[in-house]
mmCIF file of C-alpha atoms and ligand atoms in Angstrom:
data_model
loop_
_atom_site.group_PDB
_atom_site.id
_atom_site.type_symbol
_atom_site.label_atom_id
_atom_site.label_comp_id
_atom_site.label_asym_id
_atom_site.label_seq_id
_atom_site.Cartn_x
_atom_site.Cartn_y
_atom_site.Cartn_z
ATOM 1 C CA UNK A 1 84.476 146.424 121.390
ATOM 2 C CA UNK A 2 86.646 148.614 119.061
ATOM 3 C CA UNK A 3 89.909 146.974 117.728
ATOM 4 C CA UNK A 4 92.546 149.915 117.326
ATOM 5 C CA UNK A 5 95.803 149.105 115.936
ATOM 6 C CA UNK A 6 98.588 151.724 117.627
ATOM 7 C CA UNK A 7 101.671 152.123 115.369
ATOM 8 C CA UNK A 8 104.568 152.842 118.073
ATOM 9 C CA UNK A 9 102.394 152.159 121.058
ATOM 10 C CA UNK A 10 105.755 151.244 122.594
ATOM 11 C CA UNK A 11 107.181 154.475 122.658
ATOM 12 C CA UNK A 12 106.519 158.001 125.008
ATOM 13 C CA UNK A 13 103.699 159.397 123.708
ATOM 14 C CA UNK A 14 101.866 155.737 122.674
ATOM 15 C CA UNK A 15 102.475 154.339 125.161
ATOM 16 C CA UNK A 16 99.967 156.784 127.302
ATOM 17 C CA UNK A 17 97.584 156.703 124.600
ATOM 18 C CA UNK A 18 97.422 152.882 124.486
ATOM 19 C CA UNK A 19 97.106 153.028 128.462
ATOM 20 C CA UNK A 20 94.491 155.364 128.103
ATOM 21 C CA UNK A 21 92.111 152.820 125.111
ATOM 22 C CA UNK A 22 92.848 150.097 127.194
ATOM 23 C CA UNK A 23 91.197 151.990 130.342
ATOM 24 C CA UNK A 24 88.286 153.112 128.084
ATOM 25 C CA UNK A 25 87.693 149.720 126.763
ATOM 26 C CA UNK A 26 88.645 149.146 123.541
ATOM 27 C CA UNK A 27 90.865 146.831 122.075
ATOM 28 C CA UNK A 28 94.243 147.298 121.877
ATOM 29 C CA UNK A 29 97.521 145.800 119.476
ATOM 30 C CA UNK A 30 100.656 147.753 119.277
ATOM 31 C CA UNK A 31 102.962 147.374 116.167
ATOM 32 C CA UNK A 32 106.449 148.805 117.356
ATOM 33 C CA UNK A 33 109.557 147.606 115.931
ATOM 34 C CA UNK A 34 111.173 148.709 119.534
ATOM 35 C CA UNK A 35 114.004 150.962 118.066
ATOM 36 C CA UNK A 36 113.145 153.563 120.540
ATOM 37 C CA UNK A 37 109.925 151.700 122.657
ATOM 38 C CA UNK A 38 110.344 149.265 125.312
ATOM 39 C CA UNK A 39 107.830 146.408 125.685
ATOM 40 C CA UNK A 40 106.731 146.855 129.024
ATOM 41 C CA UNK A 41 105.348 150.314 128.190
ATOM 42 C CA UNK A 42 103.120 148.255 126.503
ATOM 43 C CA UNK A 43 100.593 148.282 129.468
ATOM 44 C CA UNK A 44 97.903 147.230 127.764
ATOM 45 C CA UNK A 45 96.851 144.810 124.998
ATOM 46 C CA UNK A 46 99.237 142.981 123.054
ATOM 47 C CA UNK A 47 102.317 144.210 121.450
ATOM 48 C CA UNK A 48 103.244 142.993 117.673
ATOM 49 C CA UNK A 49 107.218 143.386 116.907
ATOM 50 C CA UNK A 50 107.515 144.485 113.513
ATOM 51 C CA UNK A 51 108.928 147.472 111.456
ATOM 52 C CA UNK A 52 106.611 149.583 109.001
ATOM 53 C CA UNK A 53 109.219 148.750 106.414
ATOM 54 C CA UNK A 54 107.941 145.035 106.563
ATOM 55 C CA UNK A 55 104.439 145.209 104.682
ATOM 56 C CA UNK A 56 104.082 141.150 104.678
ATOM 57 C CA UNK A 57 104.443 141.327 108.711
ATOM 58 C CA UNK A 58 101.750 144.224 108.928
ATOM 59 C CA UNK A 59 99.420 142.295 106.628
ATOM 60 C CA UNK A 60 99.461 139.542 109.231
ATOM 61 C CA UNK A 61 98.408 142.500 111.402
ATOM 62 C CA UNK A 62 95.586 143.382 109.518
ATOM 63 C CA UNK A 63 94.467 139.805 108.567
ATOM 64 C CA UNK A 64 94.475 138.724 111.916
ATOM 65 C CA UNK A 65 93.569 142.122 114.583
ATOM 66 C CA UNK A 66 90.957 143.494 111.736
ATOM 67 C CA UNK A 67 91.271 146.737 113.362
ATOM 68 C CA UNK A 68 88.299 149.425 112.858
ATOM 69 C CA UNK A 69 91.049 152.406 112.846
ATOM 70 C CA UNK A 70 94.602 153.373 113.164
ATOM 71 C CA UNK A 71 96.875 155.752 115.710
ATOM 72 C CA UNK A 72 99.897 156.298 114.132
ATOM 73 C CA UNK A 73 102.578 157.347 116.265
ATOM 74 C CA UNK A 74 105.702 155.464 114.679
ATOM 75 C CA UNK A 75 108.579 158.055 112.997
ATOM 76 C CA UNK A 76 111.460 159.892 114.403
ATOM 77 C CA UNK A 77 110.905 162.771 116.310
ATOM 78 C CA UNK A 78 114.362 165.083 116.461
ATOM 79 C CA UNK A 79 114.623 168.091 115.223
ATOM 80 C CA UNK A 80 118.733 168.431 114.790
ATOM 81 C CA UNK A 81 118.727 164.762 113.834
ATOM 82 C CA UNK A 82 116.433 165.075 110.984
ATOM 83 C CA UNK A 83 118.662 167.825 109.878
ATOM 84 C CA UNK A 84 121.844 166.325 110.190
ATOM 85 C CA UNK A 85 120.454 162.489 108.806
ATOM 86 C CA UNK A 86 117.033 163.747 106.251
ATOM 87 C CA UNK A 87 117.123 160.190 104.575
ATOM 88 C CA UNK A 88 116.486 158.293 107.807
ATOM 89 C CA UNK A 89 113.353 160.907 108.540
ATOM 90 C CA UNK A 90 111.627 160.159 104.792
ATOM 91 C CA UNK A 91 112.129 156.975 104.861
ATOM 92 C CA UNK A 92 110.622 156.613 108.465
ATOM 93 C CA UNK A 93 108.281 159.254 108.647
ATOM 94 C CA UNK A 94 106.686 159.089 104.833
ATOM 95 C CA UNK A 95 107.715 155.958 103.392
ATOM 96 C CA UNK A 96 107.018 153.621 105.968
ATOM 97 C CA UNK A 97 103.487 156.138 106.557
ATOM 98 C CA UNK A 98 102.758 155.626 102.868
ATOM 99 C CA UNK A 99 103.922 151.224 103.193
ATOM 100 C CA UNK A 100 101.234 151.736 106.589
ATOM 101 C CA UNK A 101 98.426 153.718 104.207
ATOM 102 C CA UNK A 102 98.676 151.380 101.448
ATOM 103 C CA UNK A 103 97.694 148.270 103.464
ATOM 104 C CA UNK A 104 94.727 150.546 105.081
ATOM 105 C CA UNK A 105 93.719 150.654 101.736
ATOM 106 C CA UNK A 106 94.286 146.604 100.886
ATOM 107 C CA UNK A 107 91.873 146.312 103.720
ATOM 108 C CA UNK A 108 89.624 149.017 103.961
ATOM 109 C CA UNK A 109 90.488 150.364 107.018
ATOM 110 C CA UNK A 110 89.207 153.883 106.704
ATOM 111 C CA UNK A 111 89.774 155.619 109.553
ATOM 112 C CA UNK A 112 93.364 157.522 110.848
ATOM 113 C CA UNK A 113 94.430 159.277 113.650
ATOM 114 C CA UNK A 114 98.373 161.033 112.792
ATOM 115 C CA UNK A 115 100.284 162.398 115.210
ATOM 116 C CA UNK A 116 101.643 165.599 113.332
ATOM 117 C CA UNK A 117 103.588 168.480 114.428
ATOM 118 C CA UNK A 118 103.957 172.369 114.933
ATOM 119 C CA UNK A 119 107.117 172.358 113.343
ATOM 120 C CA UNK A 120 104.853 172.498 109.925
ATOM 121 C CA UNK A 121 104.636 176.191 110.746
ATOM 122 C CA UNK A 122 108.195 176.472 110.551
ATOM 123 C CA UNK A 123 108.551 180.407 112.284
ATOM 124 C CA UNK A 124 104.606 181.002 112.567
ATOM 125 C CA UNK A 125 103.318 184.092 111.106
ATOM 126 C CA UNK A 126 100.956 184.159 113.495
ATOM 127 C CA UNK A 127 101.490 183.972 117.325
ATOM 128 C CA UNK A 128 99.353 182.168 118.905
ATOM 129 C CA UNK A 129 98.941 180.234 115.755
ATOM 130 C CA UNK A 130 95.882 178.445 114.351
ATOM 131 C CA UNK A 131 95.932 175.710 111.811
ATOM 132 C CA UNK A 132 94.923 177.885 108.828
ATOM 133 C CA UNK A 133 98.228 179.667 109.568
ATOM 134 C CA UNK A 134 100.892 179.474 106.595
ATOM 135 C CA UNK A 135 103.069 176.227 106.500
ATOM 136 C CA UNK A 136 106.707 176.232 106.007
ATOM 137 C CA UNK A 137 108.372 174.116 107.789
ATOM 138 C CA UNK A 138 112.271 174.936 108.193
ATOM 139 C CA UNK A 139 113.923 170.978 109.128
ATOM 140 C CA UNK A 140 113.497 168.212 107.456
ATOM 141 C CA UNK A 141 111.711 166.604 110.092
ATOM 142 C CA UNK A 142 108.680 169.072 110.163
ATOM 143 C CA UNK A 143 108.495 168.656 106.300
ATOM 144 C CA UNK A 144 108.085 165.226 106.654
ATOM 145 C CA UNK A 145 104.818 165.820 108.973
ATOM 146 C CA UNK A 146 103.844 168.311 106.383
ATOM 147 C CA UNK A 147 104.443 165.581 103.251
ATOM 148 C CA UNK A 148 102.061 163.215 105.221
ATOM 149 C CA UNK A 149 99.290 165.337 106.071
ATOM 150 C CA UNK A 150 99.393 166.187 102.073
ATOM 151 C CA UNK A 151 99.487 162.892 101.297
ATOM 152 C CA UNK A 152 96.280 162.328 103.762
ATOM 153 C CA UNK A 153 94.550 164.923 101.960
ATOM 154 C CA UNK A 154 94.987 163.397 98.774
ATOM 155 C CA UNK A 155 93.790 160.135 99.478
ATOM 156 C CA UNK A 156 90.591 161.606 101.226
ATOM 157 C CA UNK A 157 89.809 163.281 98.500
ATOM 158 C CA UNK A 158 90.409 159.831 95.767
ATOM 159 C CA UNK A 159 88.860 158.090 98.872
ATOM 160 C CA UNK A 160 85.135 159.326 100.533
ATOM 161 C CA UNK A 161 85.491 156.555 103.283
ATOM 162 C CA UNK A 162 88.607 157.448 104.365
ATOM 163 C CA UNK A 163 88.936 159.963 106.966
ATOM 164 C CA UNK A 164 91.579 161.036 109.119
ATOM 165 C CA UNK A 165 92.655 163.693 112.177
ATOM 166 C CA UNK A 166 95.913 164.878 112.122
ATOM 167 C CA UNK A 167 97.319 165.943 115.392
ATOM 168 C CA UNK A 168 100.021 168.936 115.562
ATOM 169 C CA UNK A 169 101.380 168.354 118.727
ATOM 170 C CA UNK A 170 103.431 171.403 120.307
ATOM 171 C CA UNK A 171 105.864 170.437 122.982
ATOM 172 C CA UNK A 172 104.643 167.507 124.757
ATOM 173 C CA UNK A 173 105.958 166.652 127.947
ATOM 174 C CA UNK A 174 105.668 165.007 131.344
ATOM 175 C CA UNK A 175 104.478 161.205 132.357
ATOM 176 C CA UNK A 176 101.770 159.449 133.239
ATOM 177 C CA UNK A 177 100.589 161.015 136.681
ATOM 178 C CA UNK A 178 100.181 157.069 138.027
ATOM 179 C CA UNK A 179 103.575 156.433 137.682
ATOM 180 C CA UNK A 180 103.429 153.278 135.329
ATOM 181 C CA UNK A 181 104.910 154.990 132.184
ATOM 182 C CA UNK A 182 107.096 157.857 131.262
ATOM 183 C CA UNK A 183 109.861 159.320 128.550
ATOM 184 C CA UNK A 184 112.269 156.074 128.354
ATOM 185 C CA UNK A 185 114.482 157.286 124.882
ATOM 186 C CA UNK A 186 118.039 155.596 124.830
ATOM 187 C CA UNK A 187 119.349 159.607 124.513
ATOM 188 C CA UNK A 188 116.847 162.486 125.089
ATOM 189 C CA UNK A 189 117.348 165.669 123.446
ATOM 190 C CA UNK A 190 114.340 167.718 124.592
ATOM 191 C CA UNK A 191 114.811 170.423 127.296
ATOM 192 C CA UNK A 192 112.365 168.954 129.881
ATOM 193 C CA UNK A 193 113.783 165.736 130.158
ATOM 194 C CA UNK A 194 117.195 166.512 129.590
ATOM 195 C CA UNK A 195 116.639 169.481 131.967
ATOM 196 C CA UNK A 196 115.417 166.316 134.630
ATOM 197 C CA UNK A 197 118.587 163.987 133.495
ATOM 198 C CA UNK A 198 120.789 167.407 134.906
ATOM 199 C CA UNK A 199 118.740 167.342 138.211
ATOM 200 C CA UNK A 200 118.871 164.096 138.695
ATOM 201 C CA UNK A 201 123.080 163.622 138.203
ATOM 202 C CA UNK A 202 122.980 161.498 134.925
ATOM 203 C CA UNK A 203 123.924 164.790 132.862
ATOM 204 C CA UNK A 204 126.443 166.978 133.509
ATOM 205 C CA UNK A 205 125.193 170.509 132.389
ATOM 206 C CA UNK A 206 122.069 172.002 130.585
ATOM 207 C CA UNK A 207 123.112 173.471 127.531
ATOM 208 C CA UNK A 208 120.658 176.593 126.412
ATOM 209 C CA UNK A 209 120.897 176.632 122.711
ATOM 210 C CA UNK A 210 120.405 180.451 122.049
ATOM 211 C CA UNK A 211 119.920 183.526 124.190
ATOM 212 C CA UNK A 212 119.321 186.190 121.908
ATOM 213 C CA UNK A 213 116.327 185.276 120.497
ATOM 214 C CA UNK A 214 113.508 188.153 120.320
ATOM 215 C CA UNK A 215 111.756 187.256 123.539
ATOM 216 C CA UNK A 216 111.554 188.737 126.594
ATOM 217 C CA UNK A 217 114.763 186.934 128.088
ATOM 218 C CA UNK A 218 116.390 185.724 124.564
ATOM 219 C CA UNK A 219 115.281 181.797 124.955
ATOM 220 C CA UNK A 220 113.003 180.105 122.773
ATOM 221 C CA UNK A 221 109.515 179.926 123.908
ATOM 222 C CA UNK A 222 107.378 177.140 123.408
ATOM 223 C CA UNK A 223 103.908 175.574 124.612
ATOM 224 C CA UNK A 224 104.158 172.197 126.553
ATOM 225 C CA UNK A 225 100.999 169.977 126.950
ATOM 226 C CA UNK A 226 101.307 167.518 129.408
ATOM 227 C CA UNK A 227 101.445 163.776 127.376
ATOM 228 C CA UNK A 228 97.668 162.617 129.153
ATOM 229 C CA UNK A 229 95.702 165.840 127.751
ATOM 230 C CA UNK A 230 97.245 164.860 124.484
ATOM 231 C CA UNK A 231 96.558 161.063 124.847
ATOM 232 C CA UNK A 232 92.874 162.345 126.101
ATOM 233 C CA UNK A 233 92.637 164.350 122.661
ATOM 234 C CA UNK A 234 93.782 161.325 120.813
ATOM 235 C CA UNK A 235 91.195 159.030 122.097
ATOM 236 C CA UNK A 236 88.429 162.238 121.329
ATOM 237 C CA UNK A 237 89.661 162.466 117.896
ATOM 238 C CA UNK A 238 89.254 158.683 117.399
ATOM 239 C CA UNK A 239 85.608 158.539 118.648
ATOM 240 C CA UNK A 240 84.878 161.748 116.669
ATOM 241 C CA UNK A 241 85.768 159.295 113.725
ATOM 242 C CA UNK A 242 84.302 156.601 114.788
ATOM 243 C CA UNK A 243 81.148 158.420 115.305
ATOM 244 C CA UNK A 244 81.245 159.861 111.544
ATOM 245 C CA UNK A 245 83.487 162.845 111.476
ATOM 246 C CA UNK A 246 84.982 164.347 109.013
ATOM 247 C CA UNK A 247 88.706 164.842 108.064
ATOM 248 C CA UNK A 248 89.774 167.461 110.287
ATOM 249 C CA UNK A 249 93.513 169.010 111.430
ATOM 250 C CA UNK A 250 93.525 170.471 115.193
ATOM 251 C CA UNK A 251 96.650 171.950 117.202
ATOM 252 C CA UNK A 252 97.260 170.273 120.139
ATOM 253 C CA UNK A 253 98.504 172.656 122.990
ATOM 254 C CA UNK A 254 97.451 175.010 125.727
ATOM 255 C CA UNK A 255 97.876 178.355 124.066
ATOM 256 C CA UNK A 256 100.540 179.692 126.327
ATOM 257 C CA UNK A 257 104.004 179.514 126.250
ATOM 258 C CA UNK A 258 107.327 179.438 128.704
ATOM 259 C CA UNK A 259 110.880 180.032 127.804
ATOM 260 C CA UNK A 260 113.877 177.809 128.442
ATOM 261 C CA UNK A 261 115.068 179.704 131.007
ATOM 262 C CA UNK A 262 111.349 179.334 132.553
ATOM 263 C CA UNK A 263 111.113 175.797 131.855
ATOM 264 C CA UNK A 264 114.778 175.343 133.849
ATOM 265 C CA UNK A 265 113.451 177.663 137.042
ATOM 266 C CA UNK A 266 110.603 174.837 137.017
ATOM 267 C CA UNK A 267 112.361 171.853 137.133
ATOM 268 C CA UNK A 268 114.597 173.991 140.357
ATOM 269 C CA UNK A 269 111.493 174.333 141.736
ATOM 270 C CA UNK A 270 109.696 171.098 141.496
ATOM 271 C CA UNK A 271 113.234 169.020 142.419
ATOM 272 C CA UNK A 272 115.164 171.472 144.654
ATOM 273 C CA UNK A 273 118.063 171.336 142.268
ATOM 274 C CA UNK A 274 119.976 174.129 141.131
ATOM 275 C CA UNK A 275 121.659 173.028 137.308
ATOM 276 C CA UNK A 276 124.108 173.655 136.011
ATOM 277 C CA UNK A 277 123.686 175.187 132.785
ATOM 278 C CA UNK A 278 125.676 176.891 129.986
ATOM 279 C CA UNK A 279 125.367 179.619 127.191
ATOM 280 C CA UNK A 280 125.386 178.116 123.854
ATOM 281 C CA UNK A 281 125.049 179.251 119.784
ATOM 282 C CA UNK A 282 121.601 178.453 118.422
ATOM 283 C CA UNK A 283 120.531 175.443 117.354
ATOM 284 C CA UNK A 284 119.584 174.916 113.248
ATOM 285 C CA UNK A 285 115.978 174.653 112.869
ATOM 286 C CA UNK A 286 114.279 176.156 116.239
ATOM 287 C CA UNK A 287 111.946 178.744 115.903
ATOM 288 C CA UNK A 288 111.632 181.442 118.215
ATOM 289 C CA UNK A 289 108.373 181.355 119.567
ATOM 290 C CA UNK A 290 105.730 178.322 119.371
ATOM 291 C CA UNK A 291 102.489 178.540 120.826
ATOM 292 C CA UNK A 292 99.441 176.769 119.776
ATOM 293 C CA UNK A 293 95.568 178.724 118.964
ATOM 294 C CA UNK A 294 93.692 175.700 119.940
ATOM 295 C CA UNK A 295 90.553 177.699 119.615
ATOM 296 C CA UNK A 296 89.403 175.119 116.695
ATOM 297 C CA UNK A 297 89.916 172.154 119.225
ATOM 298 C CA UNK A 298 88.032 173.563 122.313
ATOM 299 C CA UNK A 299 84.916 174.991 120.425
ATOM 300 C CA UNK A 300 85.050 171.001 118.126
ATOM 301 C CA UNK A 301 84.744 169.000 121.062
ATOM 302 C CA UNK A 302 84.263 171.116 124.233
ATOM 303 C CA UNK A 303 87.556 170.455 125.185
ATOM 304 C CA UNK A 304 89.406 171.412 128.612
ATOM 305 C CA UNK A 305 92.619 170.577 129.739
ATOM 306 C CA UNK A 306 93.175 168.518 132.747
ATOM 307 C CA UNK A 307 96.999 169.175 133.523
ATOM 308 C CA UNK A 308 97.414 173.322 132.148
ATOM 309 C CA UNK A 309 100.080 174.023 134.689
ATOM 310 C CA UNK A 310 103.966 173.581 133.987
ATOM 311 C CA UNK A 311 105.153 172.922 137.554
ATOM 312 C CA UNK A 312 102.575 169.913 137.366
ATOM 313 C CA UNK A 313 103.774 168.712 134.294
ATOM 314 C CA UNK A 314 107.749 168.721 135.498
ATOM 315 C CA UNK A 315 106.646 167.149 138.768
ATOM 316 C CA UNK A 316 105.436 164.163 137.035
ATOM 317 C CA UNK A 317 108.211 163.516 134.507
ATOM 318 C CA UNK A 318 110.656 164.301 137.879
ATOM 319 C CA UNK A 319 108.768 161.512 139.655
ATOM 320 C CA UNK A 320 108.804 159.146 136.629
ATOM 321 C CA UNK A 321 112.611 160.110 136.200
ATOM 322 C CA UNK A 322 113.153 159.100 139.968
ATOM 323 C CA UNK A 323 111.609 155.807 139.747
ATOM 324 C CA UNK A 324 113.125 154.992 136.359
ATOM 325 C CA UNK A 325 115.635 152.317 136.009
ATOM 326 C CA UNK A 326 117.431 151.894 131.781
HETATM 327 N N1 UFG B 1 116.695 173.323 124.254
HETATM 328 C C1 UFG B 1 117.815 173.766 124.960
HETATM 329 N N2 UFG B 1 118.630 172.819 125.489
HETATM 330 C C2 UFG B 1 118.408 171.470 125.376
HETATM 331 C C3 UFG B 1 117.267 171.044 124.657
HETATM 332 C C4 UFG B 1 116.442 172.014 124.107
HETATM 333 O O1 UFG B 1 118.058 174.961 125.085
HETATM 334 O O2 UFG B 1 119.213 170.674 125.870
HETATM 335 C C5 UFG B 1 115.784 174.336 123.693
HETATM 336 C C6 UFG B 1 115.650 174.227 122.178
HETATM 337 O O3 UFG B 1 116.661 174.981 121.561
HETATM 338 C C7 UFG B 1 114.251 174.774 121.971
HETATM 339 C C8 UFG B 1 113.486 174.362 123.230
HETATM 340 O O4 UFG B 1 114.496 174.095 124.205
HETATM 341 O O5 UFG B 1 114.284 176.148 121.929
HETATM 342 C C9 UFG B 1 112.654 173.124 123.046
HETATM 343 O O6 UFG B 1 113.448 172.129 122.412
HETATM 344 P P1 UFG B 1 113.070 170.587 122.389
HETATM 345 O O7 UFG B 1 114.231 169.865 121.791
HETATM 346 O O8 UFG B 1 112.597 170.172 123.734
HETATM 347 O O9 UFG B 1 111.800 170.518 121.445
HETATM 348 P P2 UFG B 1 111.575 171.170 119.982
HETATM 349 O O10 UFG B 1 110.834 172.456 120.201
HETATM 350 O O11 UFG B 1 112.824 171.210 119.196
HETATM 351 O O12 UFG B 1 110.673 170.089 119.281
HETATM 352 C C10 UFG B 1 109.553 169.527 119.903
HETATM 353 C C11 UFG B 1 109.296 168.162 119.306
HETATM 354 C C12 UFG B 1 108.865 168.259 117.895
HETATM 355 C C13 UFG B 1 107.722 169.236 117.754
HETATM 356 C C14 UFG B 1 108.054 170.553 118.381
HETATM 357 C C15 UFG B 1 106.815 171.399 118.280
HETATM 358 O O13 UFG B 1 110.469 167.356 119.377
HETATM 359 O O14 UFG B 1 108.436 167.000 117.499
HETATM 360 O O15 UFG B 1 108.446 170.350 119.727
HETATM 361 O O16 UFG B 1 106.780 172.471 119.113
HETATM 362 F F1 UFG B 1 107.490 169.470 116.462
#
């Protein structure tokens, strides 16, 4: 049985994939130093409390677990944050990578699965855009994806044993369709789930950041992949390593895209809420329009979406919102 160590297992998008190995059989540890996880996410394996900033404590990891590869999902993930705090984002997002790589290397684990971002595109040239489009990412927190998958580079090529997949994830969203896990931040920021907080009563109003953007109605458009396609890629992309691939970079999307004001008719639809929502200024560091060619993924492995429908995907973070308890 495989022994994969999972780097913020205990948070949203982890925490699926870790349900997910478990399911498949392999053998699970989280390391999550539960600033934004909560242990029982952790649905299966163990869970390992420790920071990426504490190199003795992840040596212990290694020593003991001897895992055959690595998901990392640890780092902070918002956009405006990253922009208003940089320092906190390097330091999570490439230090603590680069603390995480460097005991990889002590002992030879060789094989790395990142969870990167489309906000290394910065405002895509291209629409849909494919992974050989230019990268310029415009916050701090998409150069910080961008530093890493350099640094991965560089290592595979000082390195022939060490390969790695990095991940750019569009807009993820939803919760696990059985109900067991779902988004659990102290404070989201991201539209669906702060779109679901409105519906639900625990937020006043849904502020629309921007509505003169060059789409057709002046929102941002973006494509959201339901969190179990992507955990279903992430477990692919591990096997394809385990097997023997290559290094290898794939978008992680569906190659369509819905505006905010779409995204907000969903979640009236799926809950039978009308929000409340207000006109607002832009917000620093969105682009317009972000929608994934994931040509490169389907023709690599074959792959088809299970969940490709946005109404589906807002039904199950409305049922996980419903249920969940802070
Ligand atoms: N938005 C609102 N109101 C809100 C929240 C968001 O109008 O209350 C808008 C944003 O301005 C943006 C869109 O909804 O136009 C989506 O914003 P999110 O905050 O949900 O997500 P982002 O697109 O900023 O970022 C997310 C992830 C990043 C990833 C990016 C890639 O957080 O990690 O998608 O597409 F890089």
């Amino acid at each position: 049985m495989k022994r994969i160590l999972v780097t913020g297992g205990a948070g949203y998008i982890g925490s699926h994939v870790v349900k997910m190995l478990g399911e498949r059989g392999y053998n699970v540890l989280t390391y999550d130093n539960l600033s934004t996880g909560n242990p029982w996410a952790v649905v299966r394996g163990k869970l390992f409390v420790g920071d990426l900033a504490n190199k003795n404590k992840l040596r212990k990891v290694f020593r003991d677990f001897k895992p055959d590869a690595v998901i990392h999902f640890s780092g902070a993930i918002v956009v405006p944050e990253s922009i208003s705090f940089p320092l906190k984002y390097y330091r999570n997002n490439v230090v603590n990578t680069i603390n995480l790589l460097e005991i990889m290397e002590e002992f030879r684990v060789n094989k790395f699965v990142f969870s990167s971002s489309a906000s290394v595109y910065g405002i895509p040239e291209i629409v849909p855009t494919p992974e050989c489009a230019p990268l310029n990412p415009i916050s701090p927190y998409g150069r910080t994806k961008l530093i890493v998958e350099k640094v991965l580079a560089d290592i595979s090529l000082s390195n022939s044993d060490f390969k790695y997949v990095a991940l750019r994830y569009f807009n993820v969203a939803g919760a696990d369709p059985e109900g067991e896990i779902g988004f659990a931040y102290p404070e989201p920021t991201h539209l669906v789930v702060r779109s679901l907080k409105v519906a639900k009563g625990e937020v006043n109003s849904l502020v629309i950041y921007g509505t003169d953007y060059p789409t057709p109605d002046g929102t941002c458009i973006r494509d959201y992949v339901h969190v179990m396609d992507l955990a279903e890629v992430h477990v692919i992309a591990l096997e394809y390593l385990l097997d023997g691939g290559n290094s290898n970079i794939f978008n992680v999307g569906y190659g369509k895209g819905y505006s905010v004001k779409e995204v907000i008719s969903s979640v009236e639809r799926v809950t039978g809420k009308r929000l409340n929502v207000v006109e607002a200024q832009k917000r620093e560091g969105d682009p317009p329009i972000l929608i994934a060619d994931i040509s490169k993924l389907v023709k690599t492995f074959n792959w088809s979406p299970k969940y490709d429908d946005l109404d589906f995907i807002i039904k199950t973070g409305w049922e996980w919102e419903l249920k969940f308890r802070r």
